[in-house]
Short mmCIF file of C-alpha atoms and ligand atoms in Angstrom, two decimals:
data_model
loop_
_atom_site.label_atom_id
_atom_site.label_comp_id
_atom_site.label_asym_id
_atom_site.label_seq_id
_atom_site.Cartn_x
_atom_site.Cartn_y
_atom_site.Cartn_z
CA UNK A 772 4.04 28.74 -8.28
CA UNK A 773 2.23 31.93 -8.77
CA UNK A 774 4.97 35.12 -7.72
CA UNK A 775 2.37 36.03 -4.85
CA UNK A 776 2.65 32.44 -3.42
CA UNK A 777 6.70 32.56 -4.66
CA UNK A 778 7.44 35.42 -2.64
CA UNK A 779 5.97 34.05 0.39
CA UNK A 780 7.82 31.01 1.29
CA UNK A 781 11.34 32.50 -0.16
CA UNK A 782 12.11 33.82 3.35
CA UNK A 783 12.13 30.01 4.35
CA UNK A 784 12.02 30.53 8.09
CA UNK A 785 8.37 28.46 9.12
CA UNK A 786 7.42 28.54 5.76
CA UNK A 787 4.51 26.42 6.70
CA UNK A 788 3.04 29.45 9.37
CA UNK A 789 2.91 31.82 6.71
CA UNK A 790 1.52 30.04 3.43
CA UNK A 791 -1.28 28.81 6.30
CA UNK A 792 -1.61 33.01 6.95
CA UNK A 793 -1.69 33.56 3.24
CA UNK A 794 -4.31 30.86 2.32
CA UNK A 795 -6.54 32.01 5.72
CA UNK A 796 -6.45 35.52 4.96
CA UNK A 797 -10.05 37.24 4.04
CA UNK A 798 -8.84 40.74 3.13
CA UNK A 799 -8.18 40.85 0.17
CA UNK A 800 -8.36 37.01 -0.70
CA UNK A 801 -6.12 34.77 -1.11
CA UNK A 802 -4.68 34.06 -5.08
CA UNK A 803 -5.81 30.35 -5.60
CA UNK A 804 -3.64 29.47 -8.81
CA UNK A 805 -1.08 27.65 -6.95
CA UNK A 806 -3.87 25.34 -5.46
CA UNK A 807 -3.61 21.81 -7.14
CA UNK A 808 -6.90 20.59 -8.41
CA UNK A 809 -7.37 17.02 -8.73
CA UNK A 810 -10.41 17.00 -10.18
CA UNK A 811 -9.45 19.20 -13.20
CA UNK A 812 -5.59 17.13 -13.72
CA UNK A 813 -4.66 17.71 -16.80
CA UNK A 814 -0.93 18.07 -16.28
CA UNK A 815 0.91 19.56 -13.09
CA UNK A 816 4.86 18.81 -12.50
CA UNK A 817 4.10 17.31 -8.94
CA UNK A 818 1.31 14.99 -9.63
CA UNK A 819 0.88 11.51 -11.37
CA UNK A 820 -1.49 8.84 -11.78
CA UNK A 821 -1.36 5.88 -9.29
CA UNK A 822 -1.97 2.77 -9.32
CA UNK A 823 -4.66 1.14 -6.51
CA UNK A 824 -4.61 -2.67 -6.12
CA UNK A 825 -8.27 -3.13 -8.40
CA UNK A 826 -8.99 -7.15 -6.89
CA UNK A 827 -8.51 -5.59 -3.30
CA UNK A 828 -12.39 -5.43 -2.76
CA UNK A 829 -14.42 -7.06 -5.34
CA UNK A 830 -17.27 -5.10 -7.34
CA UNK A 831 -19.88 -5.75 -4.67
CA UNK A 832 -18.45 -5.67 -2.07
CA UNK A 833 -17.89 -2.21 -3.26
CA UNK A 834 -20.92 -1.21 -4.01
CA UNK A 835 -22.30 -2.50 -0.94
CA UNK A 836 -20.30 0.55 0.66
CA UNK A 837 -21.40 2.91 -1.88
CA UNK A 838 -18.15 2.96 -3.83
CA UNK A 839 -17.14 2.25 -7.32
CA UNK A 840 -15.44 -0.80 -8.97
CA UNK A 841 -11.96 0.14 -7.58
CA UNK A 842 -10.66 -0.31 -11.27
CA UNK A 843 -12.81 2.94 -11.95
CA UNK A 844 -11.27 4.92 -8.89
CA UNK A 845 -8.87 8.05 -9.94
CA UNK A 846 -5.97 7.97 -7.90
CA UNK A 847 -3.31 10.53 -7.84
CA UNK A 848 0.07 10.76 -6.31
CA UNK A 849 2.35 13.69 -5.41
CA UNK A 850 5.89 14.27 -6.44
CA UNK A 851 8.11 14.46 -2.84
CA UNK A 852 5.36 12.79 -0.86
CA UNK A 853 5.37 9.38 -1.33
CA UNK A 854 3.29 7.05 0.59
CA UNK A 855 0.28 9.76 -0.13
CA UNK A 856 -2.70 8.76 -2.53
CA UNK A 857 -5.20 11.52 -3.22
CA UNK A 858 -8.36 9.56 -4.78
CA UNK A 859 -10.37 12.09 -6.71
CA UNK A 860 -14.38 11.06 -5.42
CA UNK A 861 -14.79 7.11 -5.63
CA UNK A 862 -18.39 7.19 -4.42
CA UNK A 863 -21.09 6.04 -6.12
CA UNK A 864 -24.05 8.82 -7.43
CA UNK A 865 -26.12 8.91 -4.14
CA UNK A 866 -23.98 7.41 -1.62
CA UNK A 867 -22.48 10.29 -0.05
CA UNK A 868 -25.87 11.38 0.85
CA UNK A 869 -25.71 8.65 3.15
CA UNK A 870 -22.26 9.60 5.05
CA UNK A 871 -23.58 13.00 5.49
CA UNK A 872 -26.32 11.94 7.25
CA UNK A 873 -24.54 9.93 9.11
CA UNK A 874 -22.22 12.55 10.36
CA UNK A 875 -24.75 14.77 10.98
CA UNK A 876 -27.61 12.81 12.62
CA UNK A 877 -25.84 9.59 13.41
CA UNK A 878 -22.37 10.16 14.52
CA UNK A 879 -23.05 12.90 16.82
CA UNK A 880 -25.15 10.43 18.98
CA UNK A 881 -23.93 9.00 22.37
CA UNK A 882 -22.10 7.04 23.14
CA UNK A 883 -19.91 9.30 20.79
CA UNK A 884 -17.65 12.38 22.16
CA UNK A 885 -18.23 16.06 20.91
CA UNK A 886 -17.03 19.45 21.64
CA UNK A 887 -20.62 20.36 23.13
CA UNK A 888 -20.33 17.72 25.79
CA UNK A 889 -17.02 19.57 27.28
CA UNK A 890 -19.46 22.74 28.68
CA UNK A 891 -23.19 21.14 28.26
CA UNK A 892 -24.73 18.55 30.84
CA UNK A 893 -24.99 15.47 29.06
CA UNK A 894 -29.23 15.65 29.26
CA UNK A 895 -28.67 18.79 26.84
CA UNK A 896 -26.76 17.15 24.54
CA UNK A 897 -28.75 14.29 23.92
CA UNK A 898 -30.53 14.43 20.20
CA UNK A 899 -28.64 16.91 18.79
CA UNK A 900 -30.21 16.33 15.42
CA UNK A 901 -33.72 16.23 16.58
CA UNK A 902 -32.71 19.79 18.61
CA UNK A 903 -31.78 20.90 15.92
CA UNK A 904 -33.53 19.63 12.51
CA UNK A 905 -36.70 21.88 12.70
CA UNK A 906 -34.99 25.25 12.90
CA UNK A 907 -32.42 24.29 10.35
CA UNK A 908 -35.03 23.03 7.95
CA UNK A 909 -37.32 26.29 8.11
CA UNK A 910 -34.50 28.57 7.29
CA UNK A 911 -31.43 26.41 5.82
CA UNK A 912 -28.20 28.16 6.14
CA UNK A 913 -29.23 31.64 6.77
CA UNK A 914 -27.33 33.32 9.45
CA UNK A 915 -29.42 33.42 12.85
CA UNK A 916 -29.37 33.41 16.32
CA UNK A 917 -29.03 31.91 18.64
CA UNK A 918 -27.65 28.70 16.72
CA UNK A 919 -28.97 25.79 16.47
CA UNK A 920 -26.63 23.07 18.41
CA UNK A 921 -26.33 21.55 15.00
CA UNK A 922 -24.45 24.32 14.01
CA UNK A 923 -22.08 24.93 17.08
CA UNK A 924 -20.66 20.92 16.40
CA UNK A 925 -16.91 21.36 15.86
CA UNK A 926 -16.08 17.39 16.30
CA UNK A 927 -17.26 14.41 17.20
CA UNK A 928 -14.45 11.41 18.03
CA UNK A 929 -15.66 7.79 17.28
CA UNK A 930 -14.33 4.17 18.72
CA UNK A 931 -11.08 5.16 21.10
CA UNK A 932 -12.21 8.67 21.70
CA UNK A 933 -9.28 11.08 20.72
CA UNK A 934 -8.21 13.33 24.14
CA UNK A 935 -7.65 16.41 23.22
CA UNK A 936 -6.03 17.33 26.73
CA UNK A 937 -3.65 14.32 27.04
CA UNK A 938 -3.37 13.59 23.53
CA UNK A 939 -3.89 10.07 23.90
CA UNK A 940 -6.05 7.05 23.28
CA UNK A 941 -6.29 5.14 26.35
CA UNK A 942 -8.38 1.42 26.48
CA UNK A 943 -10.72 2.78 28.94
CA UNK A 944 -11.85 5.38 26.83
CA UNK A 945 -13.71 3.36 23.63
CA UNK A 946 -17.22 2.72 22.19
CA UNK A 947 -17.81 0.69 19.65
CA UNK A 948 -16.77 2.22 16.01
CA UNK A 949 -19.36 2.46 13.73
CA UNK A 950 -19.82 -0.52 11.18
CA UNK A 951 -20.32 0.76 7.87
CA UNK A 952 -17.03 3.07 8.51
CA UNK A 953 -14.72 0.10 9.27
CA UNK A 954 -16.02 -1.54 5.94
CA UNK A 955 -15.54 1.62 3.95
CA UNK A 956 -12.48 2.69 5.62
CA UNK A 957 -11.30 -1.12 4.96
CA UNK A 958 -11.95 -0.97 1.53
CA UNK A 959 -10.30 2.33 1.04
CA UNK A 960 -6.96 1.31 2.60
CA UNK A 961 -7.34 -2.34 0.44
CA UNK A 962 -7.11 -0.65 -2.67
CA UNK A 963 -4.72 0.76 -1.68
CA UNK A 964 -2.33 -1.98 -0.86
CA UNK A 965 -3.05 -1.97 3.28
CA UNK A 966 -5.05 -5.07 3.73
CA UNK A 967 -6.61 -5.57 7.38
CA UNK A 968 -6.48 -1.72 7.93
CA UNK A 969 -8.58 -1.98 11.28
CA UNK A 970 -10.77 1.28 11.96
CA UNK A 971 -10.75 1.79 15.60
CA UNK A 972 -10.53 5.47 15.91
CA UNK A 973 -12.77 8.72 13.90
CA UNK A 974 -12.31 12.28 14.39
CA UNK A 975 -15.08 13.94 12.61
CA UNK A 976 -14.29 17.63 12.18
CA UNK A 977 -17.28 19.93 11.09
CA UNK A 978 -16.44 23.52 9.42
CA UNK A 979 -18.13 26.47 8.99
CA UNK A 980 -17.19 28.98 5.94
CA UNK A 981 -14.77 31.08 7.75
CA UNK A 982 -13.44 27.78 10.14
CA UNK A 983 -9.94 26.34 9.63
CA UNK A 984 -7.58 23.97 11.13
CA UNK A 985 -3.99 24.90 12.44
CA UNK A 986 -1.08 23.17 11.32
CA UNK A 987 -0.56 19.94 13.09
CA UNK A 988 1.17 15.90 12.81
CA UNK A 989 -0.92 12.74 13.59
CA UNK A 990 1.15 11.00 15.78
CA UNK A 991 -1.06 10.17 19.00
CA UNK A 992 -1.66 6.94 17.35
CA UNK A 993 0.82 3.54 18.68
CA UNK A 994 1.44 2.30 15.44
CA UNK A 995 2.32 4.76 12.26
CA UNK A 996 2.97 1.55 9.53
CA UNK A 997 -0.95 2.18 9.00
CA UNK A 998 -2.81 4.64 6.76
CA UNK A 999 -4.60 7.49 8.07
CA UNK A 1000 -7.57 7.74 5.97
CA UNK A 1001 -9.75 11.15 5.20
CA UNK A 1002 -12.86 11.54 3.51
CA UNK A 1003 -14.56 15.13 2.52
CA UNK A 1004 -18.20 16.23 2.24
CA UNK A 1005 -19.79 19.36 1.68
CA UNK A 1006 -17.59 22.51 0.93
CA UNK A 1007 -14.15 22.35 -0.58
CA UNK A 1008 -11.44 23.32 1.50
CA UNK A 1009 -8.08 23.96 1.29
CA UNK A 1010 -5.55 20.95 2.16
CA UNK A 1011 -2.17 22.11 3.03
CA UNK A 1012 0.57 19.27 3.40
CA UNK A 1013 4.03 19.74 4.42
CA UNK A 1014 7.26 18.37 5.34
CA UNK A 1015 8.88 16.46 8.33
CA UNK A 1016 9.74 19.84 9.97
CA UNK A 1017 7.77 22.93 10.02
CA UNK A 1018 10.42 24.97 7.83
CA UNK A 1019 9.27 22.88 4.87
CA UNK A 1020 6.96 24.70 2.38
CA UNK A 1021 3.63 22.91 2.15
CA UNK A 1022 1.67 22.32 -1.45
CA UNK A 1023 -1.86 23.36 -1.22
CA UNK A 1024 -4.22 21.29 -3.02
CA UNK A 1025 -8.35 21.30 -3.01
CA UNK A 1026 -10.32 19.07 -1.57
CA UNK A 1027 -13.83 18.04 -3.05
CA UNK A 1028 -16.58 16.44 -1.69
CA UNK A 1029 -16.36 13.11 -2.02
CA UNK A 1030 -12.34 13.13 -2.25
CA UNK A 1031 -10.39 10.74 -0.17
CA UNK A 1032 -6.40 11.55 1.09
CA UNK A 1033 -4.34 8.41 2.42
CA UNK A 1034 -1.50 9.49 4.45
CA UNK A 1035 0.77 6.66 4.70
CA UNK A 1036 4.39 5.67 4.78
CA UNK A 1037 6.72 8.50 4.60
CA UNK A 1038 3.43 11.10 4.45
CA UNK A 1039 1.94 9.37 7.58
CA UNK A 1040 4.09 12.07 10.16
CA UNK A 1041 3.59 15.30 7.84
CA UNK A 1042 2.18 18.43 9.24
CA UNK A 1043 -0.72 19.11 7.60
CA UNK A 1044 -3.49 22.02 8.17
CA UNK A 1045 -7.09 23.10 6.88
CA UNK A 1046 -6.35 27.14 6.47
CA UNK A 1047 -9.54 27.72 4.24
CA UNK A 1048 -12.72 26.57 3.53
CA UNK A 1049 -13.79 27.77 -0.24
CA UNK A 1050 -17.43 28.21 -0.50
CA UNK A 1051 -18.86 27.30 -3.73
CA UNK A 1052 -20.70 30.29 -5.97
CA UNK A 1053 -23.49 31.48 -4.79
CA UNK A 1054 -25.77 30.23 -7.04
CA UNK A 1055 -24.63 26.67 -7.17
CA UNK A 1056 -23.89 25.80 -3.50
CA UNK A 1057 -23.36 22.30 -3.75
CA UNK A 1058 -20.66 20.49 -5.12
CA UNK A 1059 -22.31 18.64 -8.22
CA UNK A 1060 -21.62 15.28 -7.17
CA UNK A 1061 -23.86 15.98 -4.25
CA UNK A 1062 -26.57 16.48 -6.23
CA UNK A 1063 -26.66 13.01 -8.42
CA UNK A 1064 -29.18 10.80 -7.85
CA UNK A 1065 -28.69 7.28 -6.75
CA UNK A 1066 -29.99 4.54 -7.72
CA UNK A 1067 -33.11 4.43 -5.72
CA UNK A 1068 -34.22 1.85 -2.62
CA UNK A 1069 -32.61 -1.04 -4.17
CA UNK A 1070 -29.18 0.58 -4.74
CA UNK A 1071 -28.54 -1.51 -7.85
CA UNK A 1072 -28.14 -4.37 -5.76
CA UNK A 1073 -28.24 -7.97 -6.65
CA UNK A 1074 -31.29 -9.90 -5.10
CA UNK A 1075 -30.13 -10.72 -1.41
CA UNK A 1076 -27.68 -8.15 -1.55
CA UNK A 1077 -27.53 -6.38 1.53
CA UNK A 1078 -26.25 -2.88 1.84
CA UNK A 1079 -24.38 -0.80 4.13
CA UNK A 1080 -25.54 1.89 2.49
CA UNK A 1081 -28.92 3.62 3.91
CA UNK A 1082 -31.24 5.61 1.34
CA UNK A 1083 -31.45 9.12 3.01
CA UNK A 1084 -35.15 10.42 3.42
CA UNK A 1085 -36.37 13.72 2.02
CA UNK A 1086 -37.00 14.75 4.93
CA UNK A 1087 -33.71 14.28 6.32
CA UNK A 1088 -31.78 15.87 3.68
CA UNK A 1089 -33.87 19.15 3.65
CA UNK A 1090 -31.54 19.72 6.72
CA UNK A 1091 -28.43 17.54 5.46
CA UNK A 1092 -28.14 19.66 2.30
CA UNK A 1093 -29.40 23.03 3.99
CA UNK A 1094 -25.99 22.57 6.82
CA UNK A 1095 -23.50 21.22 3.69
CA UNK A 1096 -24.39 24.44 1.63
CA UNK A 1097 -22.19 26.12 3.73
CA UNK A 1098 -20.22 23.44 5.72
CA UNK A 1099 -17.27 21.25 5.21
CA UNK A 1100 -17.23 17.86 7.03
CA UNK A 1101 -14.65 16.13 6.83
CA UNK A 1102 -13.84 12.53 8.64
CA UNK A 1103 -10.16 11.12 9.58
CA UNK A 1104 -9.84 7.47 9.97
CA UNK A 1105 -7.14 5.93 12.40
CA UNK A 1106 -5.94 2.77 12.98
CA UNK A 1107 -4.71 3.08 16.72
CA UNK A 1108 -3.12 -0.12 17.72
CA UNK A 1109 -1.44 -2.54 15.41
CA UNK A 1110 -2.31 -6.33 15.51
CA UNK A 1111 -2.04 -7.83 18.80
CA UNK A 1112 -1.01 -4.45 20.30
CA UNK A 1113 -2.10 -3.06 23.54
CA UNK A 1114 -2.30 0.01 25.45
CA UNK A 1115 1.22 0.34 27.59
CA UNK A 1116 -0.18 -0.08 31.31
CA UNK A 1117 -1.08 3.10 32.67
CA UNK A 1118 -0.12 4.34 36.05
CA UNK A 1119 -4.09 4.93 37.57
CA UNK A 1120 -2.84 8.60 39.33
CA UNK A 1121 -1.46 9.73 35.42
CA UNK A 1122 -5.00 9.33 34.13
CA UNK A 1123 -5.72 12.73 34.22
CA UNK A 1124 -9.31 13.18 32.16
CA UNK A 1125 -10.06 17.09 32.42
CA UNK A 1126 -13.37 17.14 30.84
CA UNK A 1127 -13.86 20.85 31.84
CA UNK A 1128 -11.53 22.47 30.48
CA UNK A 1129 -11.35 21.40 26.92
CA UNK A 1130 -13.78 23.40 25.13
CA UNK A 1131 -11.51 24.62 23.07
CA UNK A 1132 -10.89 23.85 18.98
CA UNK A 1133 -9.34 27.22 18.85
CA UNK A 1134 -5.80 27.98 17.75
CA UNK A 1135 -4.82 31.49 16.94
CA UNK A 1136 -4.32 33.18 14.13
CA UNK A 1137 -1.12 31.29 12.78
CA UNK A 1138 -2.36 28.42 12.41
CA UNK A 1139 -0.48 27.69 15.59
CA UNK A 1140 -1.38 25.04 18.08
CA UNK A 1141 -2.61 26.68 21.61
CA UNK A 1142 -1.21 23.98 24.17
CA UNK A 1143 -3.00 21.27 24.77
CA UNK A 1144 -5.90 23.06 22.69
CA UNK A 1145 -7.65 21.55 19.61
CA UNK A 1146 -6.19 23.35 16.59
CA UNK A 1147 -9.31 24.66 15.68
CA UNK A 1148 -10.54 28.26 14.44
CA UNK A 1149 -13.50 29.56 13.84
CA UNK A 1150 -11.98 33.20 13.11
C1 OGA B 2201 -7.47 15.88 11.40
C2 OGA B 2201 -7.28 16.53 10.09
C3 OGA B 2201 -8.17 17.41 8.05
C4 OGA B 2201 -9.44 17.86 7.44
O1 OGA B 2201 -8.61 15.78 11.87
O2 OGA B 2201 -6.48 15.43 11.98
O3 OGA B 2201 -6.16 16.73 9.71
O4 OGA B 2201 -9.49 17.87 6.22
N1 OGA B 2201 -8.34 16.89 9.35
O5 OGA B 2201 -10.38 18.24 8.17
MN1 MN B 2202 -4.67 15.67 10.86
#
C-alpha cells in the first residue's frame, strides 16, 4: 500500500467511508497505485491464480454465449476473500458488442423497471432507445442539453424487479428474465463450481464519468449459498470490496470491460462500493477489447449451430460505442430463491409499493446509504 492510501485507513474507525472518499475525490485525484490490476498480474501478495471447473460448459456451448473455452478463462482469487473469483474478460472478440446493446437498447424495454419510470408516465418512457438513438448518434458523447433519456438511465432491474423502497423481491413483482442472460450467467457460475445457478433477478446499473456507487451488502436476496454474478462494459471503474463490518479496510481493484466478479461463499455478504469511474485517455476511449472484431454473421459456428449471441448492426453501435466512450455499465446477476423456495406469504396491507417517491440513486457524499434511497451518485 502506497503511504497516501497507508495513512488513510490507519485511523481504523469506518475505514471503508473514507478509502470510498479518497478513491471519489476529483481535486486533486486520487493516487491509483494501490489499485489491483488484474489484467496486468504479474505478482501482487493478495492475489493468485484459480482454478474454474473447465468441463462445466463444453466448448460450444460456450461459444454459443460468446465466451471462451472455459479452460482459456483467467481466473484470479484474493488473499482474505475467499469464495470471490475475479475472471479477467472471458468473452469472445465481438461478443460484448452484443451485451452492450442489449443493455442499452434491449434491457431498458418494458416490461423491465428503470429509474425514469419512478417520475415519467409510462407513454414517455416507452422506446427509450429509439428516443434517444438519433441525437446520440449525431453528436456521440459530447456534453449537451437537454439529455437525451438514454443518458439520464441510472438502472434498469430485470426478472423479480429489485424495490428499492422495501428492499425486497416479492412474487408479484416479476417479468420474465431475459434468455441469453440466464445461459451466460449459468455458464459463468458452472465454471465456477455452482451448477444450476438460476438467474431470476438483474440490476443493471449505468454510470456516467463522475457517477459512483455508495458502499452497500447484497442481502435482499432469500438464499445467500448462491453466487452473485457481475459483468462490466464500457469504462473501468473502481471496485472496492470490504469486510463483514464496515470498520474493515476494503482492497480496491479495477474493473475492465469485459471482467466478471463472483461473490460467493464467505464474499457473498461483503460491503462493496463503485467510488470511481476511470475514464480511459482521451485519445483511446475504448477499452481495446471493445474494439476486436468478431467473427462475422456466422460467429464461428458449426453448421446448425444456433447462437445466443446477436451480431450488432453498424448502425446500432454508432450509438452503443458513442454512450460506452464515456459510460460504465455494469450488470449484477442474482439468484433470488433457492430450489423449491418461495416467497414467505405476505400480509396484503404490508405491500407497500411507493412508486413516487423513489427517484432517487443518490447517496451523499460518503458513500453513505440515504434511507431507503438507491446508493447512487452522480456528484
Ligand atoms: C450492485 C453493485 C457494482 C457495479 O448493483 O449491487 O454492487 O460494479 N454493482 O456496478
Ligand atoms: Mn452490490
Amino acid at each position: 500500500m502506497t503511504k497516501m492510501a497507508a495513512s488513510i485507513v490507519e485511523h481504523g474507525e469506518d475505514a471503508f467511508r473514507k478509502l470510498f472518499k479518497f478513491y471519489k475525490r476529483r481535486n486533486p485525484p486520487p493516487d491509483l497505485r494501490d489499485v489491483i490490476d488484474f489484467s496486468k498480474m504479474v505478482k501482487h501478495e493478495k492475489v493468485f491464480p484459480t482454478e474454474l471447473n473447465p468441463g462445466a460448459v463444453s466448448d460450444a456451448e460456450a461459444r454459443r454465449a460468446g465466451l471462451r473455452p472455459i479452460r482459456d478463462w483467467t481466473a484470479f482469487g484474493l488473499q482474505g476473500y475467499p469464495g470471490f473469483i475475479f475472471i479477467s474478460n472471458p468473452f469472445l472478440p465481438g461478443s460484448q458488442q452484443h451485451w452492450v446493446r442489449q443493455c442499452l437498447k434491449t434491457y431498458p424495454e418494458k416490461p423491465n423497471v428503470c429509474n425514469l419510470d419512478m417520475h415519467m408516465a409510462p407513454t414517455e418512457t416507452q422506446d427509450i432507445w429509439g428516443r434517444s438513438a438519433d441525437t446520440l448518434r449525431k453528436t456521440g458523447s459530447r456534453v449537451r442539453e437537454p439529455k437525451t433519456l438514454l443518458e439520464k438511465l441510472r438502472w434498469v432491474t430485470l426478472g423479480y424487479h429489485y424495490n428499492w423502497d422495501t428492499k425486497t423481491y416479492s412474487a408479484d413483482h416479476y417479468t420474465p428474465f431475459p434468455s441469453d442472460l440466464h445461459s451466460i450467467s449459468g455458464h459463468v457460475a458452472a465454471a465456477c463450481r455452482f451448477p444450476g445457478f438460476n438467474a431470476e433477478a438483474g440490476i443493471l446499473n449505468y454510470y456516467r464519468s463522475d457517477s459512483s456507487l455508495g458502499i452497500h451488502v447484497d442481502e435482499s436476496e432469500l438464499d445467500h449459498t448462491r453466487p452473485l454474478l457481475s459483468f462490466s462494459f464500457g469504462q473501468s471503474a473502481v471496485f472496492l470490496l470490504g469486510g463483514t463490518q464496515r470498520e474493515d479496510p476494503p482492497t480496491a481493484m479495477y474493473m475492465h470491460s469485459g471482467d466478471v466478479m463472483v461473490m460467493s461463499g464467505h464474499s457473498r455478504l461483503l460491503y462493496h462500493a463503485v467510488p470511481r469511474v476511470v475514464p480511459a485517455p482521451k485519445g483511446d476511449p475504448l477499452h481495446p477489447s471493445l474494439e476486436e472484431e468478431g467473427p462475422g454473421s456466422d460467429q464461428g459456428l458449426a453448421q446448425g449451430e444456433a447462437t445466443l449471441i446477436q451480431p450488432v448492426s453498424e448502425e446500432d453501435w454508432a450509438v452503443c460505442s458513442g454512450y460506452i466512450q464515456t459510460s460504465r455499465v455494469n450488470m449484477t446477476i442474482r439468484q433470488v430463491l433457492g430450489s423449491g423456495q418461495a416467497f414467505p406469504a405476505m400480509d396484503t396491507k404490508d405491500k407497500r409499493i411507493d412508486m413516487g417517491q423513489m427517484d432517487g440513486y443518490h447517496d451523499n457524499q460518503d458513500g453513505e446509504n440515504v434511507g431507503l434511497k438507491r446508493r447512487r451518485s452522480d456528484s
